[in-house]
Amino acid sequence: MRFAGAASVAFLCLWLMPTLPATGQTASEPLKDPPLLVNTSTTPGVFQAQLDIRMTACAISGRNATLMTYNGTFPGPTIRVKRGDVVKLRVVNSLPATSERNALGFVRNHTNLRVHGLNVSSESPADDARADIPPGASRDYEYDLCETNPGVTGFYHPGLHGLAAEQLWAGLVGAVIVDDELLCLARYESHILLIKDVSAGDPASERWTPAQYAGSREGETITVNGQVNPWLLFRPGQVQRWRILNGSNARFYKLALDGFDLNVIGTDGGLLDKPCPARSLLLAPGERLDVLVKASQKTDTFRLVALPYLRGDHVAGDGPAAKTILTVSNQGFDVGDPLPAALARPVRCAPPDTSRLARKTLILSLRDGRAQIQGTGAGAGPAMVRSDTGAGEVWEVFNDSASDCPFHLQTCGTQVLSIKGGDPEYVRLVTTPAALKDVVIVPRHGSVELLVPGGSWPGMAVFQSQIPEFADLGMTGVWHRTMPAAVRR
């Protein structure tokens, strides 16, 4: 009987395997979520594991590629934790030792670990952007999630200045999920969609040119969880939860799905107070969205596509045609899943009165192969901002370049108060009162206004372009957070 059941399932999957009517391209394998990173701790409230960075031969849509991976998988394993956990990660650098320097003058194969979405310290042993793990060495990281919001969809990647772009390009990226434990969401089938473009050949050992840093890079093949156009089964009326992450270096994705509703329930910093419907979802590098997808009543095959998006001097994507990311086969009997009216755990209330808050101004600049952030304390070195912990501020970030640029603030979710310019649907979504963001698109020749909380973690953090090529070139700054004198006494 077990064999007959398995055969029936296999036959059903083959029968439902979709073919795209527009292109004839077959979605050849079912979507596979990245593996979970195994917790080796036996202590309640402690998550402990190891990430081993190494070269791995991978097959991408039948083409061979040598990538850098965490624990031998592309993308890396998903870290799944809870609010209040203490997360202990040992990162082992098993990349080959070399004295070779890259085009920017940095010795290759040194690395570190950076996390997005976790409200943690920016000092060692937590999310220290200055940490350096040479080949053959290891480093122990520890993160206290007592102030991290439940429901966060985050990710991890290398972030050592001067080396981050080539290592992310080579495959080093993975998801982080902070459980929300909401019963109204637990009923839904859930998937991670980590979208990343790659190139065939040997990205792990590729020698970059200065022009590739200045122009930023997009791979010729788009993958979801390391797969090219996988397929996913739905039933009419079913609701699924998708946690979507843009793990690419420079490619923007404007996603749309025929015949389905897209309902945003979370952004970079956690859950919204209620679903926010959208016809399209724009994600810059580093951005994440938590989405409920409700299938239509029609049984058919649909495509999740990346629509052309003009982000500046060229169309983000592959020319004027939409690019298929994922194929959905909507088959079977209607299940009639309801969408929740509210989520009961908003991460932020309506914007407070900001008239008495300190204000900071930053300018993103990209000209003649040079990338920088100008602002308070700007000079020969990076821009510098000093703030007191516990004191909120308003930052206005201008983009004087001809291309949209994602701006990232380390270890801190900000509230987007306003955006001048850019995609109207994106502006509507990210200025929703409950949305928290650690990556936000600053439109070309436009600006964003951010409410930046002081937080309770003193130390040195960074703000930078989330296109790592630009950050490696110098579009990065230093954020010093200190305790007020009254508190220190």
Short mmCIF file of C-alpha atoms in Angstrom, two decimals:
data_model
loop_
_atom_site.label_atom_id
_atom_site.label_comp_id
_atom_site.label_asym_id
_atom_site.label_seq_id
_atom_site.Cartn_x
_atom_site.Cartn_y
_atom_site.Cartn_z
CA MET A 1 0.00 0.00 0.00
CA ARG A 2 2.84 2.41 0.75
CA PHE A 3 4.36 1.72 -2.67
CA ALA A 4 1.03 2.30 -4.41
CA GLY A 5 0.60 5.62 -2.56
CA ALA A 6 4.08 6.78 -3.52
CA ALA A 7 3.47 5.79 -7.15
CA SER A 8 0.20 7.71 -7.17
CA VAL A 9 1.92 10.82 -5.82
CA ALA A 10 4.70 10.50 -8.39
CA PHE A 11 2.15 10.14 -11.21
CA LEU A 12 0.22 13.17 -9.94
CA CYS A 13 3.39 15.29 -9.82
CA LEU A 14 4.33 14.28 -13.38
CA TRP A 15 0.78 15.02 -14.58
CA LEU A 16 0.81 18.45 -12.95
CA MET A 17 4.34 19.39 -14.07
CA PRO A 18 3.72 22.73 -15.75
CA THR A 19 4.83 23.99 -19.14
CA LEU A 20 4.88 27.72 -19.77
CA PRO A 21 2.48 28.51 -22.60
CA ALA A 22 4.26 31.74 -23.55
CA THR A 23 7.72 30.29 -24.03
CA GLY A 24 7.37 26.50 -24.07
CA GLN A 25 9.97 26.36 -21.30
CA THR A 26 9.36 23.48 -18.90
CA ALA A 27 9.69 23.97 -15.17
CA SER A 28 11.58 20.74 -14.58
CA GLU A 29 11.69 20.24 -10.81
CA PRO A 30 9.66 21.12 -7.71
CA LEU A 31 10.74 24.00 -5.53
CA LYS A 32 12.98 22.90 -2.66
CA ASP A 33 13.39 25.03 0.43
CA PRO A 34 16.98 25.49 1.62
CA PRO A 35 17.97 23.00 4.34
CA LEU A 36 17.69 24.06 7.97
CA LEU A 37 20.87 24.65 9.93
CA VAL A 38 20.83 22.04 12.70
CA ASN A 39 20.86 23.32 16.28
CA THR A 40 23.45 21.33 18.22
CA SER A 41 22.67 22.95 21.58
CA THR A 42 20.78 21.03 24.28
CA THR A 43 20.22 24.19 26.36
CA PRO A 44 16.74 25.76 26.04
CA GLY A 45 16.90 29.22 24.48
CA VAL A 46 20.33 28.66 22.94
CA PHE A 47 20.87 28.00 19.23
CA GLN A 48 24.34 26.72 18.41
CA ALA A 49 25.72 25.66 15.03
CA GLN A 50 28.67 25.88 12.66
CA LEU A 51 28.99 27.49 9.23
CA ASP A 52 31.88 26.21 7.13
CA ILE A 53 32.81 28.43 4.17
CA ARG A 54 34.30 26.42 1.32
CA MET A 55 34.53 26.01 -2.45
CA THR A 56 31.81 23.71 -3.83
CA ALA A 57 31.09 22.41 -7.32
CA CYS A 58 27.40 23.04 -8.09
CA ALA A 59 25.15 22.32 -11.05
CA ILE A 60 22.93 25.27 -12.02
CA SER A 61 20.33 24.22 -14.59
CA GLY A 62 22.68 21.58 -15.97
CA ARG A 63 25.68 23.93 -16.11
CA ASN A 64 28.64 23.52 -13.78
CA ALA A 65 29.74 26.32 -11.50
CA THR A 66 32.29 26.49 -8.68
CA LEU A 67 30.74 28.57 -5.89
CA MET A 68 31.61 29.64 -2.38
CA THR A 69 29.11 28.02 -0.04
CA TYR A 70 28.12 27.71 3.60
CA ASN A 71 28.24 24.03 4.57
CA GLY A 72 28.38 22.97 0.93
CA THR A 73 24.88 24.14 -0.08
CA PHE A 74 23.73 26.95 -2.36
CA PRO A 75 22.11 28.95 -0.94
CA GLY A 76 23.33 28.39 2.61
CA PRO A 77 21.22 26.62 5.24
CA THR A 78 18.38 28.56 6.86
CA ILE A 79 18.91 29.67 10.45
CA ARG A 80 15.56 29.37 12.26
CA VAL A 81 15.38 30.85 15.77
CA LYS A 82 13.01 32.56 18.23
CA ARG A 83 12.89 36.00 19.79
CA GLY A 84 14.95 35.99 22.99
CA ASP A 85 17.27 33.19 21.85
CA VAL A 86 21.01 33.43 22.21
CA VAL A 87 22.51 32.41 18.87
CA LYS A 88 26.07 31.03 18.86
CA LEU A 89 27.65 30.47 15.45
CA ARG A 90 31.15 29.25 14.75
CA VAL A 91 32.27 30.39 11.30
CA VAL A 92 35.11 28.35 9.81
CA ASN A 93 36.97 29.74 6.80
CA SER A 94 37.98 26.75 4.67
CA LEU A 95 38.74 28.82 1.58
CA PRO A 96 42.25 28.30 0.17
CA ALA A 97 44.97 30.56 1.53
CA THR A 98 46.44 32.98 -0.99
CA SER A 99 48.54 36.14 -1.12
CA GLU A 100 46.71 37.35 -4.23
CA ARG A 101 44.99 40.72 -3.99
CA ASN A 102 41.81 41.68 -5.78
CA ALA A 103 41.35 44.72 -8.03
CA LEU A 104 40.78 46.93 -4.96
CA GLY A 105 43.98 45.79 -3.26
CA PHE A 106 42.53 43.44 -0.61
CA VAL A 107 44.00 39.98 0.05
CA ARG A 108 41.44 37.52 -1.25
CA ASN A 109 39.56 34.80 0.69
CA HIS A 110 39.50 36.66 4.01
CA THR A 111 35.89 36.91 5.17
CA ASN A 112 33.47 37.52 8.02
CA LEU A 113 29.74 37.17 8.77
CA ARG A 114 27.05 39.85 8.64
CA VAL A 115 23.37 39.47 9.55
CA HIS A 116 20.33 41.49 8.46
CA GLY A 117 17.05 41.79 10.32
CA LEU A 118 18.41 41.05 13.80
CA ASN A 119 18.39 43.92 16.30
CA VAL A 120 21.70 43.01 17.94
CA SER A 121 24.98 44.60 18.96
CA SER A 122 27.35 45.75 16.22
CA GLU A 123 30.36 44.94 18.42
CA SER A 124 32.20 41.63 18.84
CA PRO A 125 31.23 38.89 19.34
CA ALA A 126 28.02 39.93 17.53
CA ASP A 127 27.60 41.69 14.15
CA ASP A 128 31.05 43.30 13.93
CA ALA A 129 31.62 44.57 10.38
CA ARG A 130 35.37 44.90 11.09
CA ALA A 131 35.90 41.23 12.02
CA ASP A 132 38.40 39.39 9.79
CA ILE A 133 38.55 35.60 9.42
CA PRO A 134 41.59 34.58 7.33
CA PRO A 135 41.70 31.22 5.52
CA GLY A 136 42.24 28.34 7.92
CA ALA A 137 40.87 30.29 10.89
CA SER A 138 37.50 30.38 12.67
CA ARG A 139 35.53 32.91 14.69
CA ASP A 140 32.77 32.54 17.24
CA TYR A 141 29.77 34.86 16.93
CA GLU A 142 27.09 35.36 19.57
CA TYR A 143 23.83 37.27 19.11
CA ASP A 144 21.31 38.17 21.81
CA LEU A 145 17.85 38.29 20.21
CA CYS A 146 16.07 39.85 23.19
CA GLU A 147 15.25 42.97 21.13
CA THR A 148 14.66 41.29 17.77
CA ASN A 149 11.07 41.32 16.54
CA PRO A 150 9.25 38.02 16.04
CA GLY A 151 8.40 37.29 12.42
CA VAL A 152 11.61 38.72 10.97
CA THR A 153 12.76 37.45 7.59
CA GLY A 154 16.48 38.13 7.59
CA PHE A 155 19.58 36.86 5.90
CA TYR A 156 23.32 36.43 6.38
CA HIS A 157 26.27 37.01 4.06
CA PRO A 158 29.95 38.04 4.09
CA GLY A 159 30.60 41.72 4.75
CA LEU A 160 34.35 42.32 5.03
CA HIS A 161 35.07 45.64 3.34
CA GLY A 162 36.73 45.29 -0.04
CA LEU A 163 35.84 41.59 -0.35
CA ALA A 164 32.07 41.43 0.22
CA ALA A 165 30.97 41.88 -3.39
CA GLU A 166 33.01 39.07 -4.91
CA GLN A 167 32.06 36.63 -2.13
CA LEU A 168 28.32 37.36 -2.30
CA TRP A 169 28.56 37.07 -6.09
CA ALA A 170 30.23 33.67 -5.61
CA GLY A 171 27.26 32.30 -3.63
CA LEU A 172 27.65 33.13 0.07
CA VAL A 173 24.13 33.93 1.27
CA GLY A 174 21.49 32.29 3.48
CA ALA A 175 18.17 33.06 5.16
CA VAL A 176 17.40 33.79 8.82
CA ILE A 177 13.87 33.26 10.15
CA VAL A 178 12.70 34.48 13.56
CA ASP A 179 9.51 32.57 14.38
CA ASP A 180 6.36 34.60 14.98
CA GLU A 181 4.28 31.81 16.64
CA LEU A 182 1.01 33.32 15.39
CA LEU A 183 -1.75 30.74 15.09
CA CYS A 184 -3.40 32.67 12.26
CA LEU A 185 -0.27 32.13 10.14
CA ALA A 186 0.69 28.64 11.28
CA ARG A 187 -2.10 27.08 9.19
CA TYR A 188 -0.51 28.06 5.88
CA GLU A 189 2.01 26.13 3.81
CA SER A 190 5.23 28.14 3.96
CA HIS A 191 8.22 28.51 1.64
CA ILE A 192 11.44 30.50 1.41
CA LEU A 193 12.19 32.07 -1.98
CA LEU A 194 15.81 33.24 -1.95
CA ILE A 195 16.30 34.81 -5.37
CA LYS A 196 19.84 35.19 -6.67
CA ASP A 197 21.42 35.59 -10.07
CA VAL A 198 24.54 33.56 -10.85
CA SER A 199 27.04 33.00 -13.63
CA ALA A 200 28.31 29.69 -14.91
CA GLY A 201 31.97 28.78 -14.71
CA ASP A 202 34.11 29.70 -11.72
CA PRO A 203 32.60 32.67 -9.83
CA ALA A 204 34.49 31.63 -6.69
CA SER A 205 37.89 32.30 -8.29
CA GLU A 206 36.95 34.93 -10.85
CA ARG A 207 39.21 37.99 -11.13
CA TRP A 208 37.18 41.16 -11.11
CA THR A 209 38.12 44.32 -12.99
CA PRO A 210 37.72 47.86 -11.59
CA ALA A 211 35.01 48.48 -14.21
CA GLN A 212 32.95 45.58 -12.83
CA TYR A 213 32.92 47.20 -9.39
CA ALA A 214 31.91 50.58 -10.80
CA GLY A 215 29.18 49.12 -13.01
CA SER A 216 27.86 46.51 -10.52
CA ARG A 217 27.16 42.98 -11.72
CA GLU A 218 24.17 40.90 -12.79
CA GLY A 219 24.42 37.18 -13.58
CA GLU A 220 22.87 35.68 -16.68
CA THR A 221 20.91 33.02 -14.74
CA ILE A 222 18.29 33.75 -12.06
CA THR A 223 17.80 31.08 -9.41
CA VAL A 224 15.29 30.49 -6.62
CA ASN A 225 16.90 28.49 -3.81
CA GLY A 226 19.60 27.52 -6.32
CA GLN A 227 17.05 26.24 -8.87
CA VAL A 228 16.13 27.69 -12.26
CA ASN A 229 12.38 28.17 -12.75
CA PRO A 230 11.22 25.48 -10.31
CA TRP A 231 7.52 24.71 -10.03
CA LEU A 232 5.22 24.85 -7.04
CA LEU A 233 1.80 23.24 -6.58
CA PHE A 234 -1.21 25.22 -5.36
CA ARG A 235 -4.85 24.35 -4.98
CA PRO A 236 -7.55 26.85 -5.97
CA GLY A 237 -8.32 29.19 -3.08
CA GLN A 238 -5.24 28.06 -1.13
CA VAL A 239 -3.13 30.58 0.79
CA GLN A 240 0.62 30.04 1.00
CA ARG A 241 3.21 32.07 2.89
CA TRP A 242 6.30 33.07 0.93
CA ARG A 243 9.32 34.69 2.53
CA ILE A 244 11.04 36.37 -0.42
CA LEU A 245 14.68 37.49 -0.21
CA ASN A 246 16.73 39.30 -2.85
CA GLY A 247 20.19 37.78 -2.42
CA SER A 248 21.66 39.31 -5.58
CA ASN A 249 24.51 41.79 -5.76
CA ALA A 250 22.91 44.43 -7.95
CA ARG A 251 19.81 43.05 -9.67
CA PHE A 252 16.42 44.57 -8.76
CA TYR A 253 13.32 42.38 -9.05
CA LYS A 254 9.84 43.74 -9.73
CA LEU A 255 7.76 40.61 -9.10
CA ALA A 256 4.23 39.90 -10.29
CA LEU A 257 2.11 36.74 -10.34
CA ASP A 258 -0.80 36.29 -12.78
CA GLY A 259 -4.08 35.18 -11.26
CA PHE A 260 -2.97 35.45 -7.63
CA ASP A 261 -3.27 38.09 -4.94
CA LEU A 262 -0.05 39.29 -3.29
CA ASN A 263 -0.57 40.33 0.32
CA VAL A 264 2.45 41.74 2.16
CA ILE A 265 2.44 40.84 5.86
CA GLY A 266 6.04 41.66 6.76
CA THR A 267 9.07 43.68 5.70
CA ASP A 268 12.75 43.60 6.70
CA GLY A 269 12.10 44.27 10.38
CA GLY A 270 9.12 42.02 11.09
CA LEU A 271 5.36 41.72 10.69
CA LEU A 272 2.88 44.42 9.73
CA ASP A 273 -0.35 44.89 11.66
CA LYS A 274 -2.47 43.59 8.76
CA PRO A 275 -2.01 42.29 5.19
CA CYS A 276 -1.28 44.96 2.61
CA PRO A 277 -2.38 43.95 -0.94
CA ALA A 278 -0.08 44.68 -3.84
CA ARG A 279 -0.10 44.05 -7.59
CA SER A 280 3.69 43.98 -7.81
CA LEU A 281 6.60 43.71 -5.39
CA LEU A 282 9.83 45.63 -5.97
CA LEU A 283 12.89 44.29 -4.15
CA ALA A 284 16.34 45.84 -4.30
CA PRO A 285 19.39 43.80 -3.28
CA GLY A 286 19.12 42.89 0.39
CA GLU A 287 15.38 43.58 0.71
CA ARG A 288 12.94 40.98 2.05
CA LEU A 289 9.19 40.63 2.01
CA ASP A 290 6.87 38.25 3.88
CA VAL A 291 3.88 37.60 1.63
CA LEU A 292 0.62 35.66 1.74
CA VAL A 293 -0.27 34.43 -1.74
CA LYS A 294 -3.91 33.49 -2.32
CA ALA A 295 -4.59 31.37 -5.37
CA SER A 296 -7.38 32.18 -7.78
CA GLN A 297 -10.31 29.85 -8.42
CA LYS A 298 -9.00 29.04 -11.88
CA THR A 299 -7.08 25.79 -12.40
CA ASP A 300 -4.19 26.64 -14.67
CA THR A 301 -0.47 27.37 -14.83
CA PHE A 302 0.82 30.77 -13.77
CA ARG A 303 4.20 32.46 -13.69
CA LEU A 304 5.97 34.51 -11.05
CA VAL A 305 7.89 36.94 -13.24
CA ALA A 306 10.40 39.73 -12.83
CA LEU A 307 9.00 42.65 -14.81
CA PRO A 308 11.33 45.11 -16.53
CA TYR A 309 12.22 47.96 -14.17
CA LEU A 310 14.14 51.07 -15.13
CA ARG A 311 16.38 51.64 -12.12
CA GLY A 312 18.62 54.14 -13.81
CA ASP A 313 20.92 53.99 -16.76
CA HIS A 314 19.63 50.55 -17.77
CA VAL A 315 16.66 48.25 -17.28
CA ALA A 316 17.01 46.08 -14.17
CA GLY A 317 16.68 42.59 -15.58
CA ASP A 318 17.09 41.20 -19.07
CA GLY A 319 15.79 43.84 -21.43
CA PRO A 320 12.14 44.54 -22.21
CA ALA A 321 10.86 40.98 -21.63
CA ALA A 322 9.61 39.61 -18.31
CA LYS A 323 11.83 36.92 -16.80
CA THR A 324 10.20 33.82 -15.32
CA ILE A 325 11.28 33.19 -11.72
CA LEU A 326 8.90 30.43 -10.62
CA THR A 327 6.04 28.47 -12.18
CA VAL A 328 2.87 27.82 -10.20
CA SER A 329 0.48 24.98 -11.07
CA ASN A 330 -2.96 25.67 -9.63
CA GLN A 331 -4.80 22.33 -9.65
CA GLY A 332 -7.34 20.28 -7.69
CA PHE A 333 -10.31 21.11 -5.49
CA ASP A 334 -11.04 24.52 -3.98
CA VAL A 335 -9.84 24.76 -0.36
CA GLY A 336 -11.14 28.27 0.38
CA ASP A 337 -8.37 29.41 2.75
CA PRO A 338 -9.21 32.76 4.40
CA LEU A 339 -6.77 35.63 4.71
CA PRO A 340 -6.30 37.02 8.24
CA ALA A 341 -7.83 40.44 8.79
CA ALA A 342 -5.15 41.39 11.33
CA LEU A 343 -1.87 39.97 12.65
CA ALA A 344 -2.13 41.27 16.23
CA ARG A 345 1.58 42.06 16.55
CA PRO A 346 2.39 45.33 14.80
CA VAL A 347 6.09 46.13 15.05
CA ARG A 348 5.54 49.88 15.08
CA CYS A 349 2.65 52.25 15.68
CA ALA A 350 1.91 55.46 13.77
CA PRO A 351 4.90 57.82 13.33
CA PRO A 352 5.53 59.99 16.39
CA ASP A 353 6.01 63.74 16.31
CA THR A 354 9.47 64.16 14.76
CA SER A 355 9.67 67.96 14.97
CA ARG A 356 11.98 67.90 18.01
CA LEU A 357 14.24 65.07 16.90
CA ALA A 358 17.81 65.64 15.76
CA ARG A 359 18.23 65.52 11.98
CA LYS A 360 21.09 64.14 9.89
CA THR A 361 21.72 64.48 6.15
CA LEU A 362 23.59 62.01 3.94
CA ILE A 363 24.27 62.06 0.20
CA LEU A 364 24.93 58.93 -1.89
CA SER A 365 27.30 59.74 -4.72
CA LEU A 366 28.50 57.62 -7.66
CA ARG A 367 30.61 59.36 -10.30
CA ASP A 368 33.54 58.46 -12.55
CA GLY A 369 34.04 55.08 -10.90
CA ARG A 370 34.04 56.57 -7.39
CA ALA A 371 31.38 55.73 -4.80
CA GLN A 372 30.99 57.57 -1.51
CA ILE A 373 28.59 58.85 1.13
CA GLN A 374 28.90 62.52 1.95
CA GLY A 375 27.51 64.00 5.11
CA THR A 376 28.34 64.82 8.70
CA GLY A 377 32.09 64.51 9.17
CA ALA A 378 32.67 63.54 5.53
CA GLY A 379 36.17 64.05 4.28
CA ALA A 380 38.93 61.80 3.06
CA GLY A 381 37.49 58.92 5.06
CA PRO A 382 33.95 57.58 5.32
CA ALA A 383 31.02 59.71 6.42
CA MET A 384 30.51 59.61 10.17
CA VAL A 385 27.37 60.03 12.28
CA ARG A 386 27.34 60.19 16.09
CA SER A 387 24.18 59.42 18.04
CA ASP A 388 23.08 58.69 21.61
CA THR A 389 21.45 55.36 22.30
CA GLY A 390 17.78 55.69 23.19
CA ALA A 391 17.38 58.93 21.23
CA GLY A 392 15.53 58.74 17.93
CA GLU A 393 16.69 60.80 14.95
CA VAL A 394 15.49 61.68 11.46
CA TRP A 395 17.92 60.93 8.64
CA GLU A 396 17.38 62.32 5.16
CA VAL A 397 19.31 60.37 2.54
CA PHE A 398 19.76 61.92 -0.91
CA ASN A 399 20.85 60.10 -4.05
CA ASP A 400 22.60 62.37 -6.54
CA SER A 401 23.44 59.52 -8.93
CA ALA A 402 21.55 58.44 -12.06
CA SER A 403 20.62 55.01 -10.67
CA ASP A 404 18.42 53.83 -7.78
CA CYS A 405 20.53 52.79 -4.81
CA PRO A 406 19.52 50.62 -1.83
CA PHE A 407 20.64 52.15 1.49
CA HIS A 408 21.33 49.82 4.45
CA LEU A 409 21.65 50.65 8.14
CA GLN A 410 23.33 47.93 10.22
CA THR A 411 21.54 46.17 13.11
CA CYS A 412 18.62 48.58 13.09
CA GLY A 413 15.15 48.66 11.55
CA THR A 414 14.09 52.16 10.52
CA GLN A 415 10.68 53.56 9.71
CA VAL A 416 10.38 55.14 6.27
CA LEU A 417 8.60 58.46 6.74
CA SER A 418 8.63 59.58 3.11
CA ILE A 419 10.19 58.96 -0.30
CA LYS A 420 10.66 61.49 -3.09
CA GLY A 421 10.65 59.81 -6.50
CA GLY A 422 10.69 56.13 -7.35
CA ASP A 423 8.10 53.45 -8.00
CA PRO A 424 4.67 54.49 -6.60
CA GLU A 425 3.69 50.97 -5.51
CA TYR A 426 7.00 50.58 -3.66
CA VAL A 427 6.56 53.94 -1.97
CA ARG A 428 3.07 52.98 -0.81
CA LEU A 429 4.23 49.67 0.66
CA VAL A 430 7.33 50.86 2.53
CA THR A 431 5.72 53.98 3.97
CA THR A 432 2.93 51.91 5.51
CA PRO A 433 3.01 52.98 9.19
CA ALA A 434 3.93 49.57 10.59
CA ALA A 435 6.74 48.79 8.10
CA LEU A 436 10.29 48.55 9.44
CA LYS A 437 13.19 48.51 6.98
CA ASP A 438 16.95 48.01 7.20
CA VAL A 439 17.27 48.33 3.40
CA VAL A 440 15.36 51.00 1.46
CA ILE A 441 15.62 52.17 -2.14
CA VAL A 442 16.76 55.77 -2.50
CA PRO A 443 15.44 56.74 -5.96
CA ARG A 444 17.82 58.24 -8.50
CA HIS A 445 17.97 62.01 -7.94
CA GLY A 446 15.48 61.48 -5.10
CA SER A 447 15.56 61.05 -1.34
CA VAL A 448 14.15 59.13 1.61
CA GLU A 449 13.36 60.35 5.11
CA LEU A 450 13.97 57.77 7.84
CA LEU A 451 13.01 57.63 11.50
CA VAL A 452 16.08 56.02 13.06
CA PRO A 453 15.63 54.67 16.60
CA GLY A 454 18.49 55.12 19.01
CA GLY A 455 18.29 51.54 20.20
CA SER A 456 20.08 50.24 23.27
CA TRP A 457 23.27 48.81 21.72
CA PRO A 458 26.24 51.20 21.90
CA GLY A 459 29.19 50.78 19.57
CA MET A 460 30.22 51.29 15.97
CA ALA A 461 27.83 50.25 13.21
CA VAL A 462 27.91 51.01 9.50
CA PHE A 463 25.55 52.43 6.90
CA GLN A 464 26.22 51.74 3.26
CA SER A 465 24.93 50.95 -0.17
CA GLN A 466 23.46 47.45 -0.22
CA ILE A 467 25.00 46.98 -3.67
CA PRO A 468 28.24 45.53 -2.27
CA GLU A 469 30.32 46.66 -5.26
CA PHE A 470 29.52 50.27 -4.39
CA ALA A 471 30.10 49.65 -0.66
CA ASP A 472 33.50 48.08 -1.41
CA LEU A 473 34.39 51.11 -3.53
CA GLY A 474 33.63 53.41 -0.60
CA MET A 475 29.87 54.07 -0.43
CA THR A 476 29.87 53.34 3.28
CA GLY A 477 29.89 55.30 6.51
CA VAL A 478 30.39 54.86 10.25
CA TRP A 479 27.64 55.22 12.86
CA HIS A 480 28.90 55.69 16.43
CA ARG A 481 26.28 55.10 19.10
CA THR A 482 27.16 56.09 22.66
CA MET A 483 25.25 56.10 25.91
CA PRO A 484 24.20 59.59 27.11
CA ALA A 485 26.35 61.02 29.88
CA ALA A 486 23.48 60.83 32.39
CA VAL A 487 23.17 57.11 31.73
CA ARG A 488 26.94 56.51 31.97
CA ARG A 489 27.01 58.13 35.41
#
